[in-house]
């Protein structure tokens, strides 16, 4: 029931009157790992939450971090938010949200803990794959549609992590020191835009501190900015274990405390808060405010009384959801290089041919990793499966591992759930620890059978490399699939650098020397350094963790069944230190991080300092050839107009990007408009891209990426 907020408030106040103090307290803290307490005598159900951005997470035991293990919680596995951002397509963002919302509703969840809308300030943040982009406008535009998509199903979306949760290193206590103007004008503005445009019903408060105060008890962030200035009336929940002080959090405008431990009565908002209220130290009226906001949420979701009859029904694992996953995955594949038209292979050309796929990521499942974003996927099409299942009858597809992250292929995570220990170690180990583990002497499982014995992983990698290199001449086509995985792109871990791991560089250098026509496909959550072999590589495809249909989308691009149209939502730096976070500001400190770079993050810094990159923000090519003609700025319509020409024989889609050039008011390049346009072969169309409101009128430029622009 989405009545006026005042009507909802009156109704909530009436319900509140009948409640005892214990009942109120039960509603404002976890009583299970993902659930609060309901009040059956008043017909109030518990509030049920679940992660996360790539699908609805598996069902957990109420008090332990073990999954229940039934067969009814396999779900659609969606492309990660970076993949959604690579589509630059509002409609696909809306479909992502809608699948997530309907599956959450189907799984009987009330709040889905997504989307993550922190900006990719540093390329090293382990959770970057969960975030959309380094750009605030691209993020807020897509997150807006995503949130509306979720909430269409009477499920609350939850913007996270408010605010500045940009690193995983020491995430539970690190202090992010930032100038107020930058805090508000850049990072908080993304939240404000999504709140204004999509009315997300909930927000999650981050673990870290901002300017010395824990976000979870920051009166500045929560009471002053979020509630008073922005008038936000939604539900504010802590990240799991982010609340530290009973009185301060009670006084801050946070409504619910969740955590990872099972001593629910000891949560700050449980017995400790009751004592403070009974002793008069905390005013019960503060608790009432929180309960009222939770009741408003429940009313909005039609969870109370006879409203339940009109609450939306929804299903999970529908065929339609799988089609959505495929369409989103298709839209997000980014073609980065295609010299000599190596791609696409073309179905006719591969008939009766031999194709060799090399690289662990061709055969690896990613859905089960990443931290709280892990998914129990109904299925996940790997690149090997995608290609083989499409052309198995026509061509022979052979797989060789080529490089290895571990000695065991497709190792499943071990028994202990990282989240149970997350308050002690921040939720994971460092990438450094991971790397060391891999380099200690290990014995292959084959050793006992008297077969191969590897002294260490490097020796094993050398073997795999040589095996692959020896084979390549026997094949008509060679496709390499590598990159990162969720041992590296993960909650609780930051990357130490953007190096390509597992000796993939050594393999690729040799491979491209022998077979310069090798098609290289990279999978990951953010940039990897490819400079050692980039100029030798003719065909390069980038794909973020791309959901259950990711392998199919990749195969379709390689074969030419579809024309790729994704563009990078972030800068692919040559090295991490080229980013402003690591050069002007700092990143990864355990105590204090300075945002000295101010507004100049991502491509803004690159443009100003003229730093060479591997690929600029917004970059992506296709099998078509597009051109912009006669661009002009129309003041009345506040839009950039022009002609888009497809000068090739291939139907395709292009993303028209409008940037405001630096001037005296803003001294940085800024994305202010974009649209995806589909265009038939050898044709042209008039376009009009609306420019977002910026302070004052600027000078604009238009193009297909941030580095190659036509000034207007
Ligand atoms: C993560 C959140 C997640 C929560 C619940 C925390 O570790 O930071 O993003 O929603 O756990 O699983």
XYZ file of C-alpha atoms and ligand atoms in Angstrom:
724
model
C 0.000 0.000 0.000
C 1.898 3.028 -1.186
C -0.233 5.771 0.380
C 1.129 9.207 1.210
C 3.901 9.015 3.743
C 1.702 10.880 6.228
C -1.080 8.298 5.918
C 1.425 5.489 6.380
C 2.807 7.230 9.434
C -0.631 7.587 11.062
C -1.307 3.916 10.492
C 2.094 2.963 11.867
C 1.561 5.132 14.946
C -1.728 3.413 15.665
C -0.100 -0.010 15.471
C 2.780 1.147 17.662
C 0.427 2.153 20.485
C -0.415 -1.470 21.190
C 3.201 -2.583 21.539
C 5.212 -3.361 24.650
C 8.840 -2.271 24.949
C 10.057 -5.846 24.407
C 7.985 -6.161 21.269
C 9.403 -2.935 19.899
C 12.956 -4.016 20.638
C 12.346 -7.336 18.911
C 11.650 -5.462 15.708
C 14.847 -3.420 15.671
C 17.488 -6.113 15.869
C 18.261 -9.477 14.350
C 16.618 -12.443 15.966
C 18.037 -14.757 13.331
C 20.953 -14.091 11.006
C 18.674 -12.558 8.358
C 15.418 -11.958 10.264
C 13.960 -9.744 12.978
C 11.265 -10.788 15.456
C 7.614 -10.460 14.549
C 4.703 -9.772 16.894
C 2.178 -12.519 16.156
C -0.505 -11.178 18.512
C -0.584 -7.965 16.443
C -0.292 -9.726 13.104
C 3.202 -8.309 12.511
C 5.503 -10.726 10.718
C 9.284 -10.744 11.081
C 11.219 -8.789 8.467
C 13.153 -11.199 6.268
C 16.283 -10.086 4.446
C 18.700 -11.743 2.054
C 21.776 -10.984 -0.021
C 22.552 -9.964 -2.612
C 23.295 -8.382 -5.934
C 23.713 -11.389 -8.256
C 20.668 -13.335 -7.155
C 18.940 -14.351 -3.938
C 21.466 -16.046 -1.675
C 21.039 -19.613 -0.433
C 18.879 -20.267 2.619
C 20.856 -20.127 5.873
C 20.225 -21.902 9.151
C 18.579 -19.322 11.466
C 21.513 -19.123 13.873
C 24.508 -20.694 12.149
C 26.435 -19.797 9.039
C 25.625 -23.040 7.346
C 23.280 -23.312 4.441
C 20.174 -25.389 4.946
C 21.071 -27.473 1.920
C 17.611 -28.124 0.513
C 16.977 -28.137 -3.210
C 14.521 -25.231 -3.201
C 17.027 -22.380 -3.047
C 18.773 -22.677 -6.383
C 18.160 -19.394 -8.175
C 18.783 -17.387 -11.294
C 22.341 -16.094 -11.240
C 22.442 -12.543 -12.589
C 25.385 -10.654 -14.082
C 27.209 -8.664 -11.378
C 26.620 -4.928 -11.133
C 29.784 -4.074 -13.077
C 28.438 -6.238 -15.901
C 25.107 -4.435 -15.722
C 26.988 -1.148 -15.924
C 28.922 -2.384 -18.963
C 25.604 -2.552 -20.834
C 25.082 1.214 -20.376
C 21.471 0.258 -20.844
C 18.778 1.489 -18.481
C 16.294 -1.079 -19.694
C 18.642 -3.974 -18.954
C 19.329 -2.512 -15.493
C 15.594 -2.460 -14.899
C 15.285 -6.084 -16.024
C 18.136 -7.053 -13.675
C 16.317 -5.472 -10.745
C 13.055 -7.020 -11.788
C 14.486 -10.568 -11.880
C 16.097 -9.996 -8.491
C 12.906 -8.557 -6.992
C 10.658 -11.292 -8.306
C 13.025 -14.027 -7.162
C 13.331 -12.406 -3.739
C 9.561 -12.276 -3.470
C 9.336 -15.855 -4.709
C 11.793 -16.842 -1.998
C 9.633 -14.978 0.565
C 12.138 -12.216 1.299
C 11.107 -8.689 2.182
C 14.392 -6.834 1.743
C 17.020 -7.763 -0.824
C 20.411 -6.405 0.209
C 21.281 -4.836 -3.145
C 22.378 -2.919 -5.135
C 25.835 -1.840 -4.020
C 26.331 1.686 -5.333
C 29.732 2.652 -3.983
C 31.927 4.106 -6.681
C 34.965 2.235 -7.928
C 37.348 4.751 -6.412
C 40.341 2.415 -6.555
C 40.852 -0.462 -8.978
C 42.037 -2.563 -6.043
C 38.816 -2.777 -4.018
C 37.890 -6.454 -3.666
C 34.174 -5.734 -3.973
C 34.414 -3.677 -7.144
C 32.542 -6.362 -9.069
C 29.532 -5.654 -6.845
C 29.610 -1.977 -7.759
C 28.584 -0.409 -11.038
C 31.182 2.108 -12.067
C 33.726 4.782 -11.196
C 31.263 7.341 -12.526
C 28.473 8.763 -10.352
C 26.051 9.482 -13.194
C 26.301 6.071 -14.854
C 25.908 4.481 -11.405
C 22.881 6.494 -10.348
C 21.096 6.196 -13.690
C 21.410 2.405 -13.760
C 20.843 1.912 -10.040
C 17.658 3.960 -10.312
C 16.175 1.564 -12.866
C 17.491 -1.432 -10.941
C 15.793 -0.296 -7.718
C 12.495 0.387 -9.482
C 12.762 -3.084 -11.026
C 13.229 -4.727 -7.624
C 10.470 -2.796 -5.899
C 7.922 -3.557 -8.605
C 7.566 -6.869 -6.737
C 6.722 -5.515 -3.268
C 10.266 -6.201 -2.131
C 12.556 -3.482 -0.796
C 15.836 -2.760 -2.541
C 18.642 -1.782 -0.169
C 21.302 0.698 -1.276
C 24.644 -0.224 0.205
C 27.096 0.531 1.749
C 26.371 4.057 3.049
C 28.969 5.557 2.886
C 32.483 5.359 1.437
C 32.947 1.593 1.857
C 35.591 1.719 -0.844
C 38.104 -0.708 0.565
C 37.944 -4.085 2.209
C 41.230 -3.713 4.060
C 40.341 -3.131 7.711
C 36.809 -2.391 6.577
C 35.432 -2.769 10.105
C 37.325 0.190 11.512
C 39.131 2.132 8.797
C 38.501 5.871 8.815
C 37.815 7.546 5.451
C 38.927 11.161 5.672
C 37.224 13.344 3.118
C 36.436 16.960 2.437
C 32.760 17.733 3.042
C 32.192 19.182 -0.403
C 33.537 16.029 -2.082
C 31.666 13.742 0.298
C 28.393 15.409 -0.550
C 28.984 16.425 -4.149
C 30.392 13.113 -5.354
C 29.799 10.072 -3.179
C 26.607 10.972 -1.297
C 25.120 12.541 -4.398
C 24.825 9.079 -5.967
C 22.664 7.952 -3.038
C 20.630 11.137 -3.163
C 19.987 10.789 -6.898
C 18.767 7.208 -6.529
C 16.643 8.176 -3.516
C 15.071 11.076 -5.427
C 14.467 9.089 -8.594
C 13.574 5.599 -7.375
C 12.578 5.877 -3.700
C 14.527 2.838 -2.478
C 12.780 1.569 0.636
C 15.996 0.766 2.482
C 19.663 1.634 2.924
C 22.475 -0.312 4.566
C 24.969 1.559 6.706
C 28.627 0.694 6.129
C 31.129 -0.740 8.597
C 33.795 1.937 8.194
C 34.163 5.374 9.728
C 33.825 8.651 7.849
C 35.817 11.567 9.241
C 36.304 9.819 12.570
C 32.736 8.592 13.169
C 31.385 5.096 12.549
C 28.782 5.373 9.790
C 26.384 3.275 11.863
C 26.215 5.896 14.559
C 27.006 9.047 12.609
C 24.461 11.716 13.417
C 25.951 13.818 10.669
C 25.405 11.232 7.931
C 22.178 9.727 9.201
C 20.254 12.336 11.175
C 21.414 15.537 9.517
C 21.995 14.607 5.890
C 19.926 11.487 5.182
C 16.872 12.226 7.294
C 16.692 16.000 7.748
C 18.219 17.365 4.552
C 17.058 14.655 2.167
C 13.854 13.786 4.023
C 14.506 10.051 3.702
C 11.773 8.053 5.456
C 12.996 4.569 4.494
C 14.369 1.731 6.562
C 18.030 2.011 7.573
C 19.762 -1.231 8.553
C 23.316 -1.736 9.782
C 25.790 -3.840 7.890
C 26.142 -7.155 9.701
C 27.997 -6.296 12.907
C 28.521 -2.598 12.183
C 26.908 -1.245 15.374
C 29.353 -0.467 18.184
C 27.762 1.700 20.836
C 24.239 1.264 22.180
C 23.481 4.857 23.072
C 25.119 6.459 20.063
C 23.441 4.091 17.621
C 20.093 4.521 19.396
C 20.405 8.261 18.974
C 21.497 7.991 15.362
C 18.748 7.508 12.812
C 19.498 3.852 12.139
C 16.507 1.564 12.528
C 17.785 -1.964 12.838
C 20.918 -3.724 14.003
C 21.941 -6.915 12.235
C 25.046 -8.972 12.940
C 26.829 -12.250 12.302
C 26.717 -13.753 15.808
C 23.859 -15.783 17.292
C 23.716 -14.084 20.721
C 20.728 -12.084 19.555
C 19.732 -10.912 23.060
C 23.140 -9.315 23.469
C 22.904 -7.235 20.297
C 23.265 -3.539 21.168
C 19.626 -2.932 20.259
C 18.429 -5.849 22.454
C 19.012 -6.193 26.229
C 21.706 -3.464 26.419
C 19.288 -0.948 24.900
C 16.450 -2.089 27.151
C 18.627 -1.368 30.191
C 19.458 2.101 28.906
C 15.793 2.832 28.353
C 14.764 1.553 31.769
C 17.507 3.594 33.432
C 16.344 6.687 31.551
C 19.578 7.123 29.624
C 17.841 6.614 26.283
C 14.413 8.034 25.533
C 11.904 5.387 24.388
C 10.651 7.886 21.828
C 13.843 7.217 19.845
C 12.919 3.550 19.619
C 9.396 4.466 18.567
C 10.789 6.403 15.618
C 12.697 3.349 14.470
C 9.712 1.035 14.873
C 7.500 3.446 12.977
C 9.895 3.422 10.058
C 9.937 -0.378 10.063
C 6.143 -0.410 10.093
C 6.093 2.068 7.220
C 8.339 -0.316 5.297
C 5.982 -3.194 6.041
C 2.997 -1.142 4.929
C 4.776 -0.169 1.732
C 5.421 -3.841 1.018
C 1.830 -4.822 1.823
C 2.990 -7.081 4.639
C 0.357 -6.124 7.217
C -3.278 -6.984 7.831
C -5.549 -7.497 4.872
C -2.940 -5.822 2.604
C -1.233 -9.200 2.277
C -3.987 -10.134 -0.167
C -2.779 -7.506 -2.597
C 0.931 -8.142 -2.096
C 2.487 -9.076 -5.437
C 2.998 -12.749 -6.173
C 6.191 -13.770 -7.890
C 8.136 -16.781 -8.991
C 11.777 -17.702 -9.137
C 13.654 -19.702 -11.759
C 11.213 -18.848 -14.519
C 12.237 -19.293 -18.145
C 11.643 -15.584 -18.567
C 14.273 -14.854 -15.896
C 16.800 -16.977 -17.773
C 16.051 -15.052 -20.945
C 16.598 -11.802 -19.017
C 19.921 -13.132 -17.734
C 20.955 -13.984 -21.284
C 19.953 -10.593 -22.681
C 21.790 -8.722 -19.905
C 24.870 -10.902 -20.376
C 24.783 -10.302 -24.127
C 24.596 -6.554 -23.609
C 27.547 -6.509 -21.255
C 30.262 -8.251 -23.292
C 32.885 -5.648 -24.202
C 34.952 -6.044 -27.351
C 38.266 -4.269 -26.772
C 40.313 -5.201 -29.838
C 39.591 -6.783 -33.185
C 42.455 -6.313 -35.623
C 42.342 -7.999 -39.032
C 38.733 -8.932 -38.275
C 39.852 -12.016 -36.376
C 36.391 -11.949 -34.819
C 33.762 -13.147 -35.292
C 34.641 -16.666 -36.294
C 31.403 -17.153 -38.191
C 29.425 -20.381 -38.126
C 30.302 -21.303 -41.692
C 34.058 -20.956 -41.072
C 34.149 -23.252 -38.083
C 32.355 -26.154 -39.763
C 34.441 -29.339 -39.321
C 37.240 -27.379 -37.685
C 39.181 -27.984 -34.480
C 38.978 -25.354 -31.750
C 41.223 -25.272 -28.697
C 40.061 -23.424 -25.587
C 42.850 -22.694 -23.148
C 42.625 -21.191 -19.679
C 41.066 -22.027 -16.359
C 38.304 -19.461 -16.708
C 36.989 -21.315 -19.745
C 35.977 -24.085 -17.412
C 35.436 -22.329 -14.089
C 32.277 -21.647 -12.112
C 32.208 -18.238 -10.392
C 28.723 -18.057 -8.881
C 29.697 -19.767 -5.620
C 32.278 -17.170 -4.579
C 32.826 -13.518 -3.793
C 31.580 -13.299 -0.192
C 27.994 -12.367 0.582
C 27.360 -12.067 -3.170
C 27.793 -15.840 -3.604
C 24.913 -17.570 -5.316
C 23.583 -21.106 -5.387
C 23.012 -20.869 -9.114
C 20.413 -23.003 -10.815
C 23.164 -23.446 -13.396
C 26.102 -21.510 -14.743
C 27.151 -21.843 -18.352
C 30.939 -21.688 -18.482
C 32.618 -20.385 -21.655
C 33.587 -23.968 -22.516
C 30.014 -25.144 -22.113
C 28.670 -22.126 -24.007
C 30.842 -22.762 -27.028
C 30.643 -26.548 -27.004
C 26.896 -26.677 -26.600
C 26.445 -24.235 -29.456
C 28.742 -25.841 -31.992
C 29.559 -29.337 -30.743
C 27.994 -30.949 -33.790
C 29.800 -28.681 -36.207
C 33.268 -28.373 -34.740
C 35.496 -30.163 -32.277
C 36.107 -28.184 -29.082
C 39.002 -29.242 -26.847
C 39.904 -27.743 -23.478
C 43.316 -27.412 -21.859
C 43.753 -25.693 -18.513
C 46.863 -23.717 -19.538
C 47.267 -21.980 -16.193
C 46.114 -22.819 -12.693
C 44.966 -20.854 -9.669
C 45.251 -23.932 -7.466
C 46.399 -27.488 -7.904
C 42.851 -28.750 -7.705
C 40.555 -27.780 -10.532
C 37.234 -26.167 -9.627
C 37.965 -26.575 -5.908
C 34.912 -25.930 -3.780
C 35.226 -23.596 -0.778
C 36.123 -25.384 2.467
C 33.676 -26.065 5.314
C 33.944 -22.936 7.497
C 31.794 -20.047 6.388
C 33.916 -16.901 6.260
C 31.022 -14.783 7.469
C 30.935 -16.454 10.889
C 34.452 -15.126 11.480
C 33.977 -11.853 9.650
C 33.949 -9.594 12.698
C 37.350 -10.911 13.694
C 39.150 -10.720 10.393
C 37.021 -8.335 8.360
C 35.459 -11.098 6.367
C 38.368 -12.639 4.595
C 42.043 -12.878 4.104
C 44.257 -10.612 2.082
C 45.166 -11.348 -1.508
C 48.724 -11.582 -0.225
C 47.849 -14.477 2.060
C 46.060 -16.130 -0.824
C 49.097 -15.825 -3.065
C 51.407 -17.283 -0.372
C 49.155 -20.244 0.093
C 49.413 -20.944 -3.553
C 53.159 -20.801 -3.611
C 53.930 -23.178 -0.753
C 54.994 -26.666 -1.687
C 51.988 -28.771 -2.448
C 51.600 -32.284 -3.619
C 49.229 -33.073 -6.409
C 46.380 -35.444 -5.542
C 47.761 -37.639 -8.307
C 50.883 -38.243 -6.257
C 49.404 -41.187 -4.407
C 48.655 -42.947 -7.651
C 52.303 -42.744 -8.530
C 51.599 -40.252 -11.288
C 52.728 -36.642 -11.498
C 54.101 -34.982 -8.393
C 54.344 -31.192 -8.399
C 56.841 -29.670 -6.037
C 55.016 -26.377 -6.156
C 52.328 -24.612 -8.125
C 54.836 -22.878 -10.371
C 56.136 -26.200 -11.588
C 52.585 -27.313 -12.290
C 51.861 -24.106 -14.193
C 54.952 -24.622 -16.309
C 53.691 -28.077 -17.187
C 50.245 -26.738 -18.127
C 51.787 -23.955 -20.186
C 54.008 -26.297 -22.129
C 51.164 -28.713 -22.676
C 49.009 -25.948 -24.151
C 51.782 -24.469 -26.274
C 52.659 -27.861 -27.683
C 49.052 -28.377 -28.718
C 48.184 -25.083 -30.424
C 49.529 -25.929 -33.862
C 47.073 -28.781 -34.174
C 44.066 -26.496 -34.035
C 42.373 -24.212 -36.503
C 41.299 -21.725 -33.841
C 42.702 -20.966 -30.407
C 40.656 -19.193 -27.750
C 42.171 -18.217 -24.406
C 39.862 -17.500 -21.452
C 41.575 -16.129 -18.357
C 41.511 -13.195 -15.954
C 40.493 -13.218 -12.307
C 38.136 -15.190 -10.097
C 36.449 -14.756 -6.726
C 39.544 -15.864 -4.808
C 40.749 -12.401 -5.791
C 37.583 -10.401 -6.459
C 35.998 -10.869 -3.092
C 34.469 -9.280 -0.058
C 37.020 -8.962 2.730
C 40.034 -8.850 0.386
C 41.585 -6.040 -1.591
C 43.905 -6.677 -4.497
C 47.541 -5.692 -4.001
C 47.961 -4.656 -7.613
C 46.217 -5.187 -10.930
C 48.684 -7.816 -12.134
C 47.312 -10.718 -14.087
C 47.754 -13.641 -11.667
C 48.742 -17.292 -11.961
C 51.515 -16.744 -14.555
C 48.986 -15.990 -17.261
C 51.328 -13.358 -18.734
C 53.989 -15.971 -19.384
C 51.465 -18.195 -21.097
C 49.932 -15.394 -23.153
C 53.245 -14.022 -24.340
C 54.283 -17.425 -25.627
C 50.850 -18.212 -26.972
C 50.523 -14.981 -28.949
C 54.027 -15.469 -30.305
C 53.093 -18.894 -31.648
C 49.522 -18.070 -32.575
C 48.997 -14.321 -33.084
C 45.426 -15.087 -34.110
C 44.556 -16.332 -30.604
C 41.279 -14.871 -29.385
C 41.758 -13.645 -25.825
C 38.771 -13.354 -23.487
C 39.237 -12.001 -19.979
C 36.806 -12.440 -17.090
C 37.044 -10.420 -13.878
C 35.641 -7.734 -11.627
C 37.988 -4.986 -12.770
C 41.057 -4.060 -14.771
C 44.034 -6.371 -15.091
C 47.403 -5.329 -16.469
C 47.616 -6.734 -19.974
C 50.417 -4.452 -21.171
C 52.986 -7.230 -21.540
C 51.159 -8.734 -24.528
C 48.415 -6.272 -25.432
C 49.998 -5.013 -28.650
C 50.540 -8.596 -29.843
C 46.920 -9.513 -29.277
C 44.531 -8.968 -32.176
C 41.216 -10.000 -30.675
C 40.402 -9.142 -27.067
C 37.091 -9.497 -25.242
C 36.321 -8.363 -21.698
C 33.558 -9.872 -19.625
C 32.628 -9.208 -15.987
C 31.153 -12.076 -13.946
C 28.267 -12.465 -16.260
C 25.667 -14.633 -14.597
C 24.238 -18.019 -15.454
C 24.167 -17.351 -19.201
C 27.597 -15.690 -19.363
C 29.246 -18.539 -21.282
C 26.488 -18.486 -23.880
C 26.801 -14.729 -24.375
C 30.557 -15.037 -24.842
C 30.171 -17.868 -27.340
C 27.610 -15.868 -29.303
C 30.004 -12.925 -29.560
C 32.888 -15.152 -30.643
C 30.780 -16.889 -33.268
C 29.130 -13.690 -34.468
C 25.603 -14.739 -33.521
C 25.375 -11.348 -31.817
C 27.240 -8.102 -32.302
C 28.908 -6.994 -29.023
C 27.888 -3.597 -27.685
C 29.149 -3.341 -24.081
C 31.434 -0.483 -23.019
C 33.752 -0.287 -20.018
C 32.155 1.398 -16.998
C 35.613 2.083 -15.565
C 39.113 3.037 -16.615
C 41.476 0.207 -17.414
C 44.638 1.732 -15.986
C 48.081 0.458 -16.996
C 48.885 0.093 -13.324
C 46.936 0.689 -10.127
C 49.161 3.654 -9.196
C 47.810 5.562 -12.195
C 44.488 5.911 -10.402
C 44.057 9.081 -8.376
C 43.108 7.104 -5.262
C 46.561 5.553 -5.207
C 48.598 8.500 -6.405
C 46.987 11.705 -5.155
C 44.976 10.208 -2.323
C 45.671 6.932 -0.633
C 44.054 3.540 -0.303
C 44.434 0.360 1.679
C 45.732 1.791 4.935
C 44.491 -0.039 8.008
C 43.587 3.100 9.933
C 43.185 6.242 7.879
C 42.515 6.808 4.187
C 42.720 10.282 2.640
C 40.565 11.312 -0.305
C 43.001 14.009 -1.419
C 42.049 13.504 -5.047
C 38.742 15.238 -4.359
C 36.368 15.096 -7.323
C 39.087 13.823 -9.647
C 38.455 10.104 -9.613
C 38.672 7.633 -12.511
C 38.756 9.175 -15.983
C 38.505 12.692 -14.546
C 42.052 12.327 -13.215
C 43.303 10.543 -16.351
C 41.960 13.311 -18.597
C 43.453 16.093 -16.499
C 46.893 14.510 -16.094
C 46.959 12.997 -19.604
C 47.943 9.579 -18.263
C 48.086 6.737 -20.784
C 45.681 3.893 -20.066
C 45.102 0.423 -21.475
C 41.513 1.335 -22.310
C 39.654 4.506 -21.348
C 36.406 4.768 -19.427
C 33.481 4.170 -21.758
C 35.478 2.192 -24.298
C 34.077 -0.650 -26.379
C 33.929 -1.528 -30.067
C 31.685 -3.784 -32.103
C 31.541 -5.547 -35.457
C 29.971 -2.411 -36.926
C 31.617 0.910 -37.584
C 29.901 3.966 -36.210
C 30.461 7.674 -36.639
C 28.881 10.819 -35.248
C 28.132 13.738 -37.581
C 26.950 17.324 -37.009
C 26.717 17.306 -33.207
C 25.155 20.389 -31.636
C 23.881 21.464 -28.259
C 20.238 22.458 -28.026
C 19.759 24.868 -25.131
C 15.953 24.666 -25.063
C 15.890 20.895 -24.807
C 19.093 20.741 -22.767
C 20.270 17.994 -25.094
C 22.997 17.090 -27.526
C 21.755 16.256 -30.995
C 23.425 14.881 -34.064
C 23.513 12.063 -36.557
C 24.722 8.545 -35.884
C 25.999 6.660 -38.922
C 26.525 2.927 -39.184
C 29.050 2.723 -41.998
C 29.383 -1.059 -41.968
C 27.446 -4.001 -43.304
C 26.554 -5.166 -39.758
C 23.498 -4.166 -37.756
C 24.667 -3.043 -34.337
C 24.316 -0.822 -31.299
C 26.451 2.046 -30.085
C 26.536 4.067 -26.886
C 26.534 7.785 -27.423
C 28.258 9.467 -24.481
C 28.054 13.172 -23.687
C 30.656 14.789 -21.446
C 30.857 18.271 -19.972
C 34.315 19.713 -20.497
C 36.239 21.187 -17.550
C 35.649 24.876 -16.847
C 36.058 27.353 -13.995
C 33.155 25.916 -12.012
C 34.040 22.218 -12.356
C 37.634 21.544 -13.298
C 37.002 17.980 -14.434
C 35.576 16.090 -17.372
C 32.147 14.726 -16.452
C 29.762 12.244 -18.051
C 26.427 14.052 -18.276
C 24.409 11.969 -20.724
C 24.341 8.640 -22.538
C 22.041 6.533 -24.650
C 22.261 3.248 -26.418
C 21.187 3.434 -30.044
C 20.484 0.455 -32.349
C 21.149 0.983 -36.002
C 20.815 -1.121 -39.138
C 23.779 -1.731 -41.439
C 24.683 1.154 -43.764
C 22.175 3.566 -42.340
C 21.945 6.715 -40.262
C 19.667 8.134 -37.619
C 19.167 11.441 -35.814
C 19.857 11.211 -32.090
C 19.152 13.382 -29.086
C 20.840 12.698 -25.742
C 19.483 14.620 -22.772
C 22.121 16.259 -20.615
C 21.732 15.918 -16.860
C 21.385 19.092 -14.852
C 24.729 20.482 -13.911
C 25.507 23.742 -12.250
C 25.596 26.351 -14.986
C 25.778 25.537 -18.662
C 29.022 24.052 -19.827
C 30.796 23.208 -23.002
C 30.038 19.711 -24.167
C 31.717 16.950 -26.128
C 30.335 13.755 -27.561
C 31.818 10.378 -28.525
C 31.882 6.638 -27.925
C 34.351 6.773 -25.018
C 35.894 9.341 -22.679
C 39.176 9.683 -24.579
C 38.008 10.263 -28.108
C 35.559 13.132 -28.107
C 34.205 15.662 -30.579
C 33.911 19.061 -28.934
C 30.686 20.892 -29.633
C 28.317 -7.442 3.804
C 26.976 -6.979 3.306
C 25.985 -8.107 3.364
C 25.900 -8.610 4.807
C 24.912 -9.728 5.010
C 28.239 -8.159 5.151
O 29.415 -8.882 5.372
O 29.198 -6.353 3.898
O 27.072 -6.468 1.995
O 24.740 -7.690 2.892
O 27.181 -9.079 5.185
O 25.383 -10.918 4.478
